[in-house]
CSV table of C-alpha atoms in Angstrom, one decimal:
chain,number,residue,atom,x,y,z
Q,1,MET,CA,250.3,-220.1,-43.7
Q,2,ALA,CA,249.5,-219.0,-40.2
Q,3,LEU,CA,246.5,-219.9,-38.1
Q,4,ILE,CA,245.1,-216.4,-38.6
Q,5,ASP,CA,244.6,-217.1,-42.4
Q,6,PHE,CA,241.9,-219.5,-41.5
Q,7,ALA,CA,240.0,-216.7,-39.8
Q,8,ASN,CA,238.6,-216.1,-43.3
Q,9,PRO,CA,235.6,-218.4,-43.3
Q,10,THR,CA,235.6,-218.8,-47.1
Q,11,ARG,CA,239.2,-220.1,-47.0
Q,12,PHE,CA,238.3,-222.3,-44.1
Q,13,LEU,CA,235.3,-223.7,-46.0
Q,14,ARG,CA,237.6,-224.5,-49.0
Q,15,LEU,CA,239.9,-226.3,-46.7
Q,16,VAL,CA,237.1,-228.2,-45.1
Q,17,ASN,CA,235.7,-229.3,-48.4
Q,18,ALA,CA,239.1,-230.5,-49.4
Q,19,VAL,CA,239.9,-232.4,-46.2
Q,20,LEU,CA,236.5,-233.8,-45.2
Q,21,PRO,CA,236.2,-236.7,-47.8
Q,22,TRP,CA,239.7,-237.9,-46.9
Q,23,LEU,CA,239.0,-237.7,-43.2
Q,24,ALA,CA,235.7,-239.6,-43.6
Q,25,ALA,CA,237.5,-242.2,-45.7
Q,26,ALA,CA,240.2,-242.5,-43.0
Q,27,THR,CA,237.4,-242.9,-40.4
Q,28,ALA,CA,235.8,-245.7,-42.3
Q,29,ILE,CA,239.1,-247.6,-42.9
Q,30,LEU,CA,240.2,-247.2,-39.3
Q,31,PHE,CA,236.8,-248.4,-38.0
Q,32,ALA,CA,237.0,-251.4,-40.4
Q,33,ILE,CA,240.5,-252.4,-39.2
Q,34,GLY,CA,239.7,-251.5,-35.5
Q,35,LEU,CA,236.4,-253.5,-35.4
Q,36,TYR,CA,238.0,-256.5,-37.1
Q,37,ARG,CA,240.9,-256.5,-34.7
Q,38,ALA,CA,238.6,-255.9,-31.8
Q,39,ILE,CA,236.4,-258.9,-32.7
Q,40,GLY,CA,239.6,-261.0,-33.1
Q,41,ALA,CA,241.0,-259.9,-29.8
Q,42,PRO,CA,241.1,-262.6,-27.1
Q,43,ASP,CA,238.5,-262.7,-24.4
Q,44,ASP,CA,239.4,-261.7,-20.9
Q,45,TYR,CA,240.1,-264.6,-18.5
Q,46,GLN,CA,237.7,-263.2,-16.0
Q,47,GLN,CA,235.2,-261.1,-17.9
Q,48,GLY,CA,234.8,-263.2,-21.1
Q,49,ALA,CA,233.5,-261.5,-24.2
Q,50,THR,CA,232.1,-258.5,-22.3
Q,51,VAL,CA,235.5,-257.0,-22.2
Q,52,LYS,CA,235.0,-256.0,-25.8
Q,53,ILE,CA,232.6,-253.2,-24.7
Q,54,MET,CA,235.9,-251.5,-23.7
Q,55,PHE,CA,236.6,-250.9,-27.4
Q,56,LEU,CA,233.7,-248.5,-27.5
Q,57,HIS,CA,233.7,-247.3,-24.0
Q,58,VAL,CA,237.2,-246.1,-23.5
Q,59,PRO,CA,237.6,-244.1,-26.8
Q,60,ALA,CA,234.1,-242.6,-26.2
Q,61,ALA,CA,235.3,-241.5,-22.7
Q,62,TRP,CA,238.5,-240.0,-24.1
Q,63,LEU,CA,236.6,-238.1,-26.8
Q,64,GLY,CA,234.0,-236.9,-24.4
Q,65,MET,CA,236.8,-235.3,-22.4
Q,66,MET,CA,238.7,-234.1,-25.5
Q,67,GLY,CA,235.5,-232.4,-26.7
Q,68,TRP,CA,235.5,-230.2,-23.5
Q,69,GLY,CA,239.2,-229.6,-23.9
Q,70,LEU,CA,238.6,-228.4,-27.5
Q,71,MET,CA,235.9,-226.2,-26.2
Q,72,SER,CA,238.2,-224.7,-23.6
Q,73,VAL,CA,240.9,-224.0,-26.2
Q,74,ALA,CA,238.2,-222.5,-28.5
Q,75,ALA,CA,237.0,-220.4,-25.6
Q,76,LEU,CA,240.5,-218.9,-25.3
Q,77,GLY,CA,240.3,-218.1,-29.0
Q,78,THR,CA,236.9,-216.5,-28.6
Q,79,LEU,CA,237.7,-214.4,-25.5
Q,80,VAL,CA,241.4,-213.5,-26.0
Q,81,TRP,CA,241.8,-213.2,-29.8
Q,82,ARG,CA,238.2,-212.8,-30.9
Q,83,HIS,CA,238.9,-215.4,-33.6
Q,84,PRO,CA,235.7,-215.6,-35.6
Q,85,LEU,CA,236.0,-219.3,-36.1
Q,86,ALA,CA,236.8,-220.1,-32.5
Q,87,ASP,CA,233.2,-219.7,-31.3
Q,88,VAL,CA,232.0,-221.8,-34.3
Q,89,ALA,CA,234.5,-224.5,-33.3
Q,90,GLY,CA,233.3,-224.4,-29.7
Q,91,LYS,CA,229.7,-224.5,-30.6
Q,92,ALA,CA,230.2,-227.4,-32.9
Q,93,ALA,CA,232.2,-229.4,-30.4
Q,94,ALA,CA,229.5,-229.2,-27.7
Q,95,PRO,CA,226.8,-231.6,-29.0
Q,96,ILE,CA,229.4,-234.0,-30.3
Q,97,GLY,CA,231.3,-234.1,-27.0
Q,98,ALA,CA,228.0,-234.5,-25.2
Q,99,ALA,CA,227.1,-237.5,-27.5
Q,100,PHE,CA,230.4,-239.2,-26.8
Q,101,THR,CA,230.0,-238.6,-23.1
Q,102,PHE,CA,226.6,-240.1,-23.2
Q,103,ILE,CA,227.9,-243.2,-25.2
Q,104,CYS,CA,230.6,-243.6,-22.6
Q,105,LEU,CA,228.0,-243.6,-19.8
Q,106,VAL,CA,225.6,-246.0,-21.5
Q,107,THR,CA,228.3,-248.5,-22.6
Q,108,GLY,CA,229.9,-248.3,-19.1
Q,109,SER,CA,226.5,-249.0,-17.6
Q,110,LEU,CA,225.9,-252.0,-19.8
Q,111,TRP,CA,229.5,-253.2,-19.1
Q,112,GLY,CA,229.0,-252.7,-15.4
Q,113,ARG,CA,225.9,-255.0,-15.2
Q,114,PRO,CA,227.7,-258.3,-15.9
Q,115,THR,CA,231.1,-257.4,-14.3
Q,116,TRP,CA,230.1,-255.3,-11.2
Q,117,GLY,CA,226.6,-256.7,-10.9
Q,118,THR,CA,225.0,-253.2,-11.2
Q,119,TYR,CA,224.1,-250.7,-13.8
Q,120,TRP,CA,225.2,-247.7,-11.8
Q,121,VAL,CA,227.3,-246.9,-8.7
Q,122,TRP,CA,228.0,-243.5,-7.3
Q,123,ASP,CA,231.7,-244.0,-7.8
Q,124,ALA,CA,234.0,-241.0,-8.3
Q,125,ARG,CA,234.8,-241.7,-12.0
Q,126,LEU,CA,231.2,-242.4,-12.9
Q,127,THR,CA,230.0,-239.3,-11.0
Q,128,SER,CA,232.5,-237.0,-12.5
Q,129,MET,CA,231.7,-238.2,-16.0
Q,130,LEU,CA,228.0,-237.6,-15.3
Q,131,VAL,CA,228.8,-234.1,-14.1
Q,132,LEU,CA,230.6,-233.6,-17.4
Q,133,LEU,CA,227.5,-234.6,-19.3
Q,134,LEU,CA,225.4,-232.2,-17.1
Q,135,LEU,CA,227.9,-229.4,-17.9
Q,136,TYR,CA,227.7,-230.2,-21.6
Q,137,LEU,CA,223.9,-230.0,-21.4
Q,138,GLY,CA,224.3,-226.6,-19.5
Q,139,VAL,CA,226.4,-225.2,-22.4
Q,140,LEU,CA,223.9,-226.5,-24.9
Q,141,ALA,CA,221.1,-224.8,-23.0
Q,142,LEU,CA,223.1,-221.6,-23.0
Q,143,TYR,CA,223.4,-221.8,-26.8
Q,144,TRP,CA,219.6,-222.4,-27.1
Q,145,THR,CA,218.8,-219.5,-24.8
Q,146,ALA,CA,221.0,-216.9,-26.5
Q,147,GLU,CA,219.2,-214.8,-29.0
Q,148,ASP,CA,222.4,-213.4,-30.5
Q,149,PRO,CA,224.9,-216.1,-31.6
Q,150,GLY,CA,228.0,-214.0,-30.7
Q,151,ARG,CA,226.8,-213.2,-27.3
Q,152,GLY,CA,225.8,-216.8,-26.6
Q,153,ALA,CA,229.2,-218.0,-27.8
Q,154,ARG,CA,231.0,-215.7,-25.4
Q,155,ALA,CA,228.9,-216.8,-22.5
Q,156,ALA,CA,229.5,-220.5,-23.4
Q,157,ALA,CA,233.2,-219.8,-23.7
Q,158,ILE,CA,233.3,-218.5,-20.1
Q,159,LEU,CA,231.4,-221.6,-18.9
Q,160,SER,CA,233.7,-223.8,-20.9
Q,161,LEU,CA,236.8,-222.4,-19.1
Q,162,VAL,CA,235.1,-222.7,-15.7
Q,163,GLY,CA,234.0,-226.3,-16.4
Q,164,ALA,CA,237.5,-227.3,-17.5
Q,165,VAL,CA,238.2,-227.7,-13.8
Q,166,ASN,CA,236.3,-231.0,-14.0
Q,167,LEU,CA,238.7,-232.6,-16.5
Q,168,PRO,CA,241.6,-233.2,-14.2
Q,169,ILE,CA,239.1,-234.4,-11.6
Q,170,ILE,CA,237.8,-237.1,-14.0
Q,171,LYS,CA,241.4,-238.1,-15.0
Q,172,PHE,CA,242.6,-238.5,-11.5
Q,173,SER,CA,239.4,-239.5,-9.8
Q,174,VAL,CA,240.4,-243.2,-9.8
Q,175,ASP,CA,243.8,-242.4,-8.2
Q,176,TRP,CA,242.4,-240.0,-5.6
Q,177,TRP,CA,239.5,-242.0,-4.5
Q,178,ASN,CA,239.8,-245.8,-4.1
Q,179,THR,CA,236.5,-246.9,-5.7
Q,180,LEU,CA,234.9,-249.5,-7.8
Q,181,HIS,CA,236.1,-248.2,-11.2
Q,182,GLN,CA,239.5,-249.7,-12.1
Q,183,PRO,CA,242.6,-247.4,-11.8
Q,184,ALA,CA,244.4,-245.9,-14.7
Q,185,SER,CA,245.9,-248.7,-16.8
Q,186,ILE,CA,246.9,-247.2,-20.2
Q,187,LEU,CA,248.4,-243.8,-19.5
Q,188,ARG,CA,250.3,-244.3,-16.3
Q,189,ILE,CA,253.7,-244.1,-14.8
Q,190,GLY,CA,255.6,-247.3,-15.6
Q,191,GLY,CA,253.9,-248.0,-19.0
Q,192,SER,CA,250.6,-249.6,-19.9
Q,193,ALA,CA,249.3,-252.5,-17.9
Q,194,ILE,CA,247.3,-254.0,-20.8
Q,195,ASP,CA,248.5,-256.8,-23.1
Q,196,PRO,CA,249.4,-255.7,-26.7
Q,197,SER,CA,246.8,-258.1,-28.1
Q,198,ILE,CA,244.1,-255.9,-26.5
Q,199,LEU,CA,246.0,-252.6,-26.4
Q,200,THR,CA,246.6,-252.4,-30.2
Q,201,PRO,CA,242.9,-252.8,-31.3
Q,202,LEU,CA,242.0,-250.3,-28.5
Q,203,LEU,CA,244.4,-247.7,-29.9
Q,204,ILE,CA,243.2,-248.3,-33.4
Q,205,MET,CA,239.6,-247.8,-32.2
Q,206,ALA,CA,240.7,-244.7,-30.4
Q,207,ALA,CA,242.2,-243.4,-33.6
Q,208,ALA,CA,239.0,-244.3,-35.5
Q,209,PHE,CA,236.9,-242.5,-32.9
Q,210,THR,CA,239.1,-239.4,-33.1
Q,211,CYS,CA,238.8,-239.3,-36.8
Q,212,LEU,CA,235.0,-239.6,-36.5
Q,213,PHE,CA,235.0,-236.8,-34.0
Q,214,PHE,CA,236.9,-234.5,-36.3
Q,215,THR,CA,234.9,-235.5,-39.4
Q,216,LEU,CA,231.7,-234.6,-37.5
Q,217,HIS,CA,233.3,-231.5,-36.0
Q,218,LEU,CA,234.4,-230.1,-39.4
Q,219,ALA,CA,231.0,-231.0,-40.9
Q,220,VAL,CA,229.1,-229.2,-38.1
Q,221,MET,CA,231.4,-226.2,-38.3
Q,222,ARG,CA,230.7,-226.0,-42.0
Q,223,ASN,CA,227.0,-226.1,-41.4
Q,224,GLU,CA,227.3,-223.5,-38.7
Q,225,ILE,CA,229.2,-221.1,-40.9
Q,226,LEU,CA,226.6,-221.5,-43.7
Q,227,ARG,CA,223.8,-221.1,-41.2
Q,228,ARG,CA,225.3,-217.8,-40.0
Q,229,ARG,CA,225.7,-216.7,-43.6
Q,230,VAL,CA,222.0,-217.4,-44.2
Q,231,ARG,CA,221.2,-215.4,-41.1
Q,232,THR,CA,223.3,-212.5,-42.1
Q,233,MET,CA,221.7,-212.5,-45.6
Q,234,GLN,CA,218.2,-212.6,-44.0
Q,235,LEU,CA,219.1,-209.7,-41.8
Q,236,MET,CA,220.5,-207.7,-44.7
Q,237,GLU,CA,217.4,-208.5,-46.8
Q,238,ALA,CA,215.1,-207.4,-43.9
Q,239,GLN,CA,217.1,-204.2,-43.6
Q,240,ARG,CA,216.9,-203.4,-47.3
Q,241,PHE,CA,213.2,-204.1,-47.2
Q,242,ALA,CA,212.7,-201.8,-44.2
Q,243,GLU,CA,214.7,-199.0,-45.9
Q,244,ALA,CA,212.7,-199.4,-49.1
Q,245,GLY,CA,209.5,-199.2,-47.2
Q,246,ALA,CA,210.5,-196.2,-45.2
T,1,MET,CA,238.6,-199.3,-0.7
T,2,ASN,CA,236.0,-196.7,0.3
T,3,ALA,CA,234.1,-197.4,-2.9
T,4,LEU,CA,234.2,-201.1,-2.2
T,5,LEU,CA,232.8,-200.6,1.3
T,6,ALA,CA,230.1,-198.3,0.1
T,7,LEU,CA,229.0,-200.8,-2.6
T,8,LEU,CA,229.0,-203.6,0.0
T,9,LEU,CA,226.9,-201.6,2.4
T,10,ARG,CA,224.5,-200.4,-0.3
T,11,ASP,CA,223.9,-203.9,-1.5
T,12,MET,CA,223.3,-205.2,2.0
T,13,ARG,CA,220.9,-202.4,2.8
T,14,LEU,CA,219.0,-203.0,-0.5
T,15,SER,CA,218.6,-206.7,0.2
T,16,ILE,CA,217.5,-206.3,3.8
T,17,ARG,CA,215.1,-203.4,3.2
T,18,VAL,CA,213.7,-203.9,-0.2
T,19,GLY,CA,211.6,-206.9,-1.2
T,20,GLY,CA,212.8,-209.1,1.7
T,21,GLY,CA,215.2,-211.0,-0.6
T,22,ALA,CA,217.4,-211.9,2.3
T,23,LEU,CA,214.9,-213.6,4.5
T,24,MET,CA,213.1,-215.4,1.6
T,25,GLY,CA,216.1,-217.7,1.2
T,26,ALA,CA,215.9,-218.7,4.9
T,27,LEU,CA,212.2,-219.2,4.7
T,28,PHE,CA,212.7,-221.4,1.7
T,29,PHE,CA,215.3,-223.4,3.6
T,30,LEU,CA,212.8,-223.9,6.4
T,31,ILE,CA,210.2,-225.2,4.0
T,32,VAL,CA,212.5,-227.6,2.3
T,33,VAL,CA,213.6,-229.1,5.7
T,34,VAL,CA,210.0,-229.3,6.8
T,35,MET,CA,209.0,-231.1,3.6
T,36,MET,CA,211.7,-233.8,4.1
T,37,PRO,CA,210.1,-235.7,7.0
T,38,PHE,CA,206.9,-235.9,5.0
T,39,ALA,CA,208.8,-237.4,2.1
T,40,VAL,CA,211.0,-239.9,3.9
T,41,GLY,CA,208.8,-240.6,6.9
T,42,PRO,CA,209.0,-239.2,10.5
T,43,ASP,CA,211.5,-241.9,11.7
T,44,LEU,CA,213.7,-239.9,14.0
T,45,ASN,CA,216.7,-242.3,13.7
T,46,LEU,CA,216.6,-242.1,9.9
T,47,LEU,CA,216.3,-238.3,10.1
T,48,ALA,CA,219.2,-238.0,12.4
T,49,ARG,CA,221.3,-240.0,10.0
T,50,ILE,CA,220.4,-238.1,6.9
T,51,GLY,CA,220.0,-234.8,8.7
T,52,PRO,CA,223.3,-233.2,7.6
T,53,ALA,CA,222.5,-234.2,4.0
T,54,ILE,CA,219.1,-232.6,4.2
T,55,LEU,CA,220.5,-229.4,5.7
T,56,TRP,CA,223.1,-229.2,3.0
T,57,LEU,CA,220.7,-229.8,0.2
T,58,GLY,CA,218.3,-227.3,1.6
T,59,ALA,CA,221.0,-224.7,1.9
T,60,LEU,CA,222.1,-225.4,-1.6
T,61,LEU,CA,218.6,-224.9,-3.1
T,62,ALA,CA,217.9,-221.9,-0.9
T,63,SER,CA,221.1,-220.2,-2.0
T,64,LEU,CA,220.2,-220.8,-5.6
T,65,LEU,CA,216.8,-219.1,-5.1
T,66,ALA,CA,218.2,-215.7,-4.4
T,67,LEU,CA,221.0,-215.8,-7.0
T,68,ASP,CA,219.1,-214.2,-9.9
T,69,ARG,CA,218.6,-211.0,-7.8
T,70,LEU,CA,222.4,-210.6,-7.7
T,71,PHE,CA,222.7,-208.7,-10.9
T,72,ALA,CA,219.2,-208.7,-12.4
T,73,VAL,CA,217.9,-205.7,-10.3
T,74,ASP,CA,221.0,-203.7,-11.0
T,75,HIS,CA,220.8,-204.5,-14.6
T,76,GLU,CA,217.2,-203.3,-14.8
T,77,ASP,CA,217.7,-199.9,-13.2
T,78,GLY,CA,221.0,-199.3,-15.0
T,79,SER,CA,223.3,-199.2,-12.0
T,80,LEU,CA,225.1,-202.2,-13.4
T,81,ASP,CA,226.2,-200.1,-16.3
T,82,LEU,CA,227.5,-197.4,-13.9
T,83,LEU,CA,229.5,-200.1,-12.1
T,84,MET,CA,231.0,-201.3,-15.3
T,85,MET,CA,232.0,-197.8,-16.4
T,86,GLY,CA,233.2,-196.8,-12.9
T,87,ALA,CA,236.9,-196.5,-11.8
T,88,MET,CA,236.7,-199.6,-9.6
T,89,PRO,CA,237.8,-202.8,-11.4
T,90,LEU,CA,234.7,-204.7,-12.3
T,91,GLU,CA,236.2,-207.8,-10.6
T,92,LEU,CA,236.3,-206.0,-7.3
T,93,ALA,CA,232.9,-204.6,-7.7
T,94,VAL,CA,231.5,-208.0,-8.4
T,95,LEU,CA,233.4,-209.4,-5.4
T,96,ALA,CA,231.8,-206.7,-3.2
T,97,LYS,CA,228.4,-207.6,-4.5
T,98,ALA,CA,229.0,-211.3,-3.8
T,99,ILE,CA,230.2,-210.7,-0.3
T,100,ALA,CA,227.2,-208.6,0.4
T,101,HIS,CA,225.0,-211.3,-1.1
T,102,TRP,CA,226.6,-214.0,1.1
T,103,LEU,CA,226.2,-211.9,4.2
T,104,THR,CA,222.5,-211.3,3.6
T,105,THR,CA,221.5,-214.7,2.1
T,106,GLY,CA,224.2,-217.2,3.0
T,107,LEU,CA,224.9,-216.3,6.5
T,108,PRO,CA,221.2,-216.4,7.6
T,109,LEU,CA,221.2,-220.0,6.3
T,110,VAL,CA,224.1,-220.9,8.5
T,111,ILE,CA,222.5,-219.2,11.5
T,112,ILE,CA,219.1,-221.0,11.3
T,113,ALA,CA,220.7,-224.4,10.4
T,114,PRO,CA,221.1,-225.4,14.1
T,115,VAL,CA,217.4,-224.6,14.8
T,116,LEU,CA,216.4,-226.7,11.8
T,117,GLY,CA,218.8,-229.4,12.9
T,118,LEU,CA,216.7,-229.8,16.1
T,119,MET,CA,213.7,-230.6,13.9
T,120,LEU,CA,215.7,-233.4,12.2
T,121,ASN,CA,216.9,-234.8,15.5
T,122,VAL,CA,220.5,-234.0,14.8
T,123,GLU,CA,222.4,-234.0,18.1
T,124,LEU,CA,223.2,-230.7,19.6
T,125,LYS,CA,227.0,-231.4,19.7
T,126,ALA,CA,226.9,-232.4,16.0
T,127,MET,CA,224.9,-229.3,15.1
T,128,GLY,CA,227.8,-227.0,15.7
T,129,VAL,CA,229.8,-229.1,13.3
T,130,VAL,CA,227.2,-229.0,10.6
T,131,ALA,CA,226.8,-225.2,11.0
T,132,LEU,CA,230.6,-225.0,10.7
T,133,THR,CA,230.7,-226.9,7.4
T,134,LEU,CA,227.9,-224.7,6.1
T,135,LEU,CA,229.9,-221.6,7.2
T,136,ALA,CA,232.9,-222.9,5.3
T,137,GLY,CA,231.0,-224.1,2.3
T,138,THR,CA,228.2,-221.5,1.5
T,139,PRO,CA,230.7,-218.9,0.3
T,140,ALA,CA,231.7,-221.3,-2.4
T,141,LEU,CA,228.0,-221.7,-3.4
T,142,THR,CA,227.7,-217.9,-3.6
T,143,PHE,CA,230.9,-217.4,-5.6
T,144,ILE,CA,230.1,-220.2,-8.0
T,145,GLY,CA,226.6,-218.9,-8.3
T,146,LEU,CA,228.0,-215.5,-9.1
T,147,ILE,CA,229.3,-216.9,-12.4
T,148,GLY,CA,225.9,-218.3,-13.3
T,149,ALA,CA,224.1,-215.1,-12.3
T,150,ALA,CA,226.5,-213.0,-14.5
T,151,LEU,CA,226.0,-215.4,-17.5
T,152,SER,CA,222.2,-215.4,-17.2
T,153,VAL,CA,221.8,-211.7,-16.7
T,154,ALA,CA,223.7,-211.1,-19.9
T,155,LEU,CA,221.3,-213.4,-21.7
T,156,ARG,CA,217.9,-212.3,-20.2
T,157,ARG,CA,215.3,-215.1,-20.0
T,158,GLY,CA,218.0,-216.8,-17.8
T,159,GLY,CA,216.1,-217.7,-14.7
T,160,LEU,CA,215.8,-221.4,-15.2
T,161,LEU,CA,219.1,-221.5,-17.1
T,162,LEU,CA,220.8,-220.3,-13.9
T,163,ALA,CA,220.0,-223.5,-12.0
T,164,VAL,CA,221.1,-225.7,-14.9
T,165,LEU,CA,224.4,-223.9,-15.2
T,166,VAL,CA,225.2,-223.6,-11.5
T,167,LEU,CA,224.1,-226.9,-9.9
T,168,PRO,CA,226.6,-229.2,-11.7
T,169,LEU,CA,229.4,-226.9,-10.6
T,170,THR,CA,228.3,-227.0,-7.0
T,171,ILE,CA,228.4,-230.8,-6.7
T,172,PRO,CA,231.9,-231.0,-5.2
T,173,VAL,CA,230.9,-228.5,-2.5
T,174,LEU,CA,227.9,-230.6,-1.6
T,175,ILE,CA,230.0,-233.8,-1.6
T,176,PHE,CA,232.7,-232.5,0.7
T,177,GLY,CA,230.3,-230.5,2.9
T,178,VAL,CA,228.2,-233.6,3.6
T,179,ALA,CA,231.3,-235.8,3.9
T,180,ALA,CA,232.8,-233.4,6.5
T,181,ALA,CA,229.5,-233.2,8.5
T,182,ASN,CA,229.0,-237.0,8.4
T,183,ALA,CA,232.6,-237.6,9.4
T,184,ALA,CA,232.2,-235.5,12.5
T,185,ILE,CA,228.9,-237.1,13.5
T,186,VAL,CA,228.9,-240.9,12.6
T,187,GLY,CA,231.8,-241.8,10.5
T,188,PRO,CA,235.1,-243.4,11.5
T,189,ALA,CA,236.7,-241.2,8.8
T,190,PRO,CA,238.5,-238.1,10.0
T,191,PHE,CA,236.9,-234.7,9.8
T,192,GLY,CA,240.0,-232.8,8.7
T,193,PRO,CA,240.5,-233.8,5.1
T,194,PRO,CA,237.0,-233.1,3.7
T,195,PHE,CA,236.7,-229.9,5.7
T,196,THR,CA,240.0,-228.7,4.4
T,197,ILE,CA,239.0,-229.4,0.9
T,198,LEU,CA,235.7,-227.6,1.5
T,199,CYS,CA,237.6,-224.5,2.7
T,200,ALA,CA,239.9,-224.9,-0.4
T,201,LEU,CA,236.8,-224.9,-2.7
T,202,SER,CA,235.5,-221.7,-1.1
T,203,LEU,CA,238.9,-220.0,-1.4
T,204,GLY,CA,239.4,-221.3,-5.0
T,205,SER,CA,235.9,-220.1,-6.1
T,206,LEU,CA,236.6,-216.8,-4.3
T,207,VAL,CA,239.4,-216.2,-6.8
T,208,LEU,CA,237.8,-217.8,-9.9
T,209,GLY,CA,234.2,-216.6,-9.4
T,210,PRO,CA,234.6,-212.8,-9.6
T,211,VAL,CA,237.1,-213.0,-12.5
T,212,ALA,CA,234.8,-215.2,-14.5
T,213,ALA,CA,231.7,-213.2,-13.6
T,214,ALA,CA,233.3,-209.9,-14.5
T,215,ALA,CA,234.3,-211.5,-17.9
T,216,ALA,CA,230.8,-212.7,-18.4
T,217,LEU,CA,229.4,-209.3,-17.7
T,218,ARG,CA,231.9,-207.5,-20.0
T,219,HIS,CA,231.3,-209.8,-22.8
T,220,GLY,CA,227.6,-210.1,-22.4
T,221,LEU,CA,226.6,-206.5,-21.8
T,222,GLU,CA,228.9,-204.6,-24.1
């Protein structure tokens, strides 16, 4: 079964309906385990219990970036192969990615207050993440403005590819600029710098968030496909009405 | 090559002779700079310190103002369709339009910046540096704006959308432009690195902008 088989929306919908309950269940289970382990994780010797904001903050940041990555891949699908589901996937990813980016910024801000003594600094990592949120809002505005969904999708696809330039900037911002945000500590050369007692719950939470992302993503894609069907049916009905009247 | 030159000259003539689009940006720049002392107070020391930032921000907003004319007029009278059907690759045609646009709206901003710097009490020596950073950075603003202009012309109703789409992408240009200007005037930090990155941003957007804009036009107006 090749990827192109899922170009058929009906087949894709059947797959989504089969997968979605399992994915939702996996999300719930992973969140239960992850939150339990996160609460049980030891406090940091300097930051105390506030370190637990990390279990929401870091996965949200990853998924905010992954959302844009997914949009960029979907953009290639839209522009190069004209895959009919690619623009649905890109459109569905935009609000979810924006929400995760927003969660990342808010939790980071709340975490920054007790540890750094301020809600916000104009640091490279924070600023590049804020730019990501602005780019997400720009893409959403593009979708809202477009009258024809196909045309809006192609415009958003081009903006997604252009905005992908920001992703490596976010990733390496803490290495390139020596600023307040801590440097990379999980994915880095020489292995992770975090103790397993905190790293394991964090990875479980990341898995839970990822499952949540895809659960939401597939659900929104299903809604979008159905919405487009309704639109097509309305257009056909209107045309039939016009022909009957003429 | 002839066609490219002809298109460039045509666009420059149009923007200089018709509607005064070229000078409107410079006028807007003047007004933004004049408004600043009213907003932050007429303290000359403060103005001298934030002068480069004001000049950069003013240039950014002024270059945004003229962007929607880049394709909208040609789209209305149909000449954009001719360009898309013509023998010249659309990327090159878009590039020629962008260069003409920069020469008529970006370059005037660079030229009047030293005069406006006088009003902000920026030193004469430093003014050359600020103008140099603007010279290196405003092409990036034009080429990034090119993408937004192409996206919004394909969608109609895109005037306000243009600002929303383009401004986040121009943040790096603003950061390194002001960083280079400040490094040359006050900072202990060296002038070279931010200025080199600024040039790199201009060159990078020179490559990326026309390709993305041509793709946006092709997909949007077919």
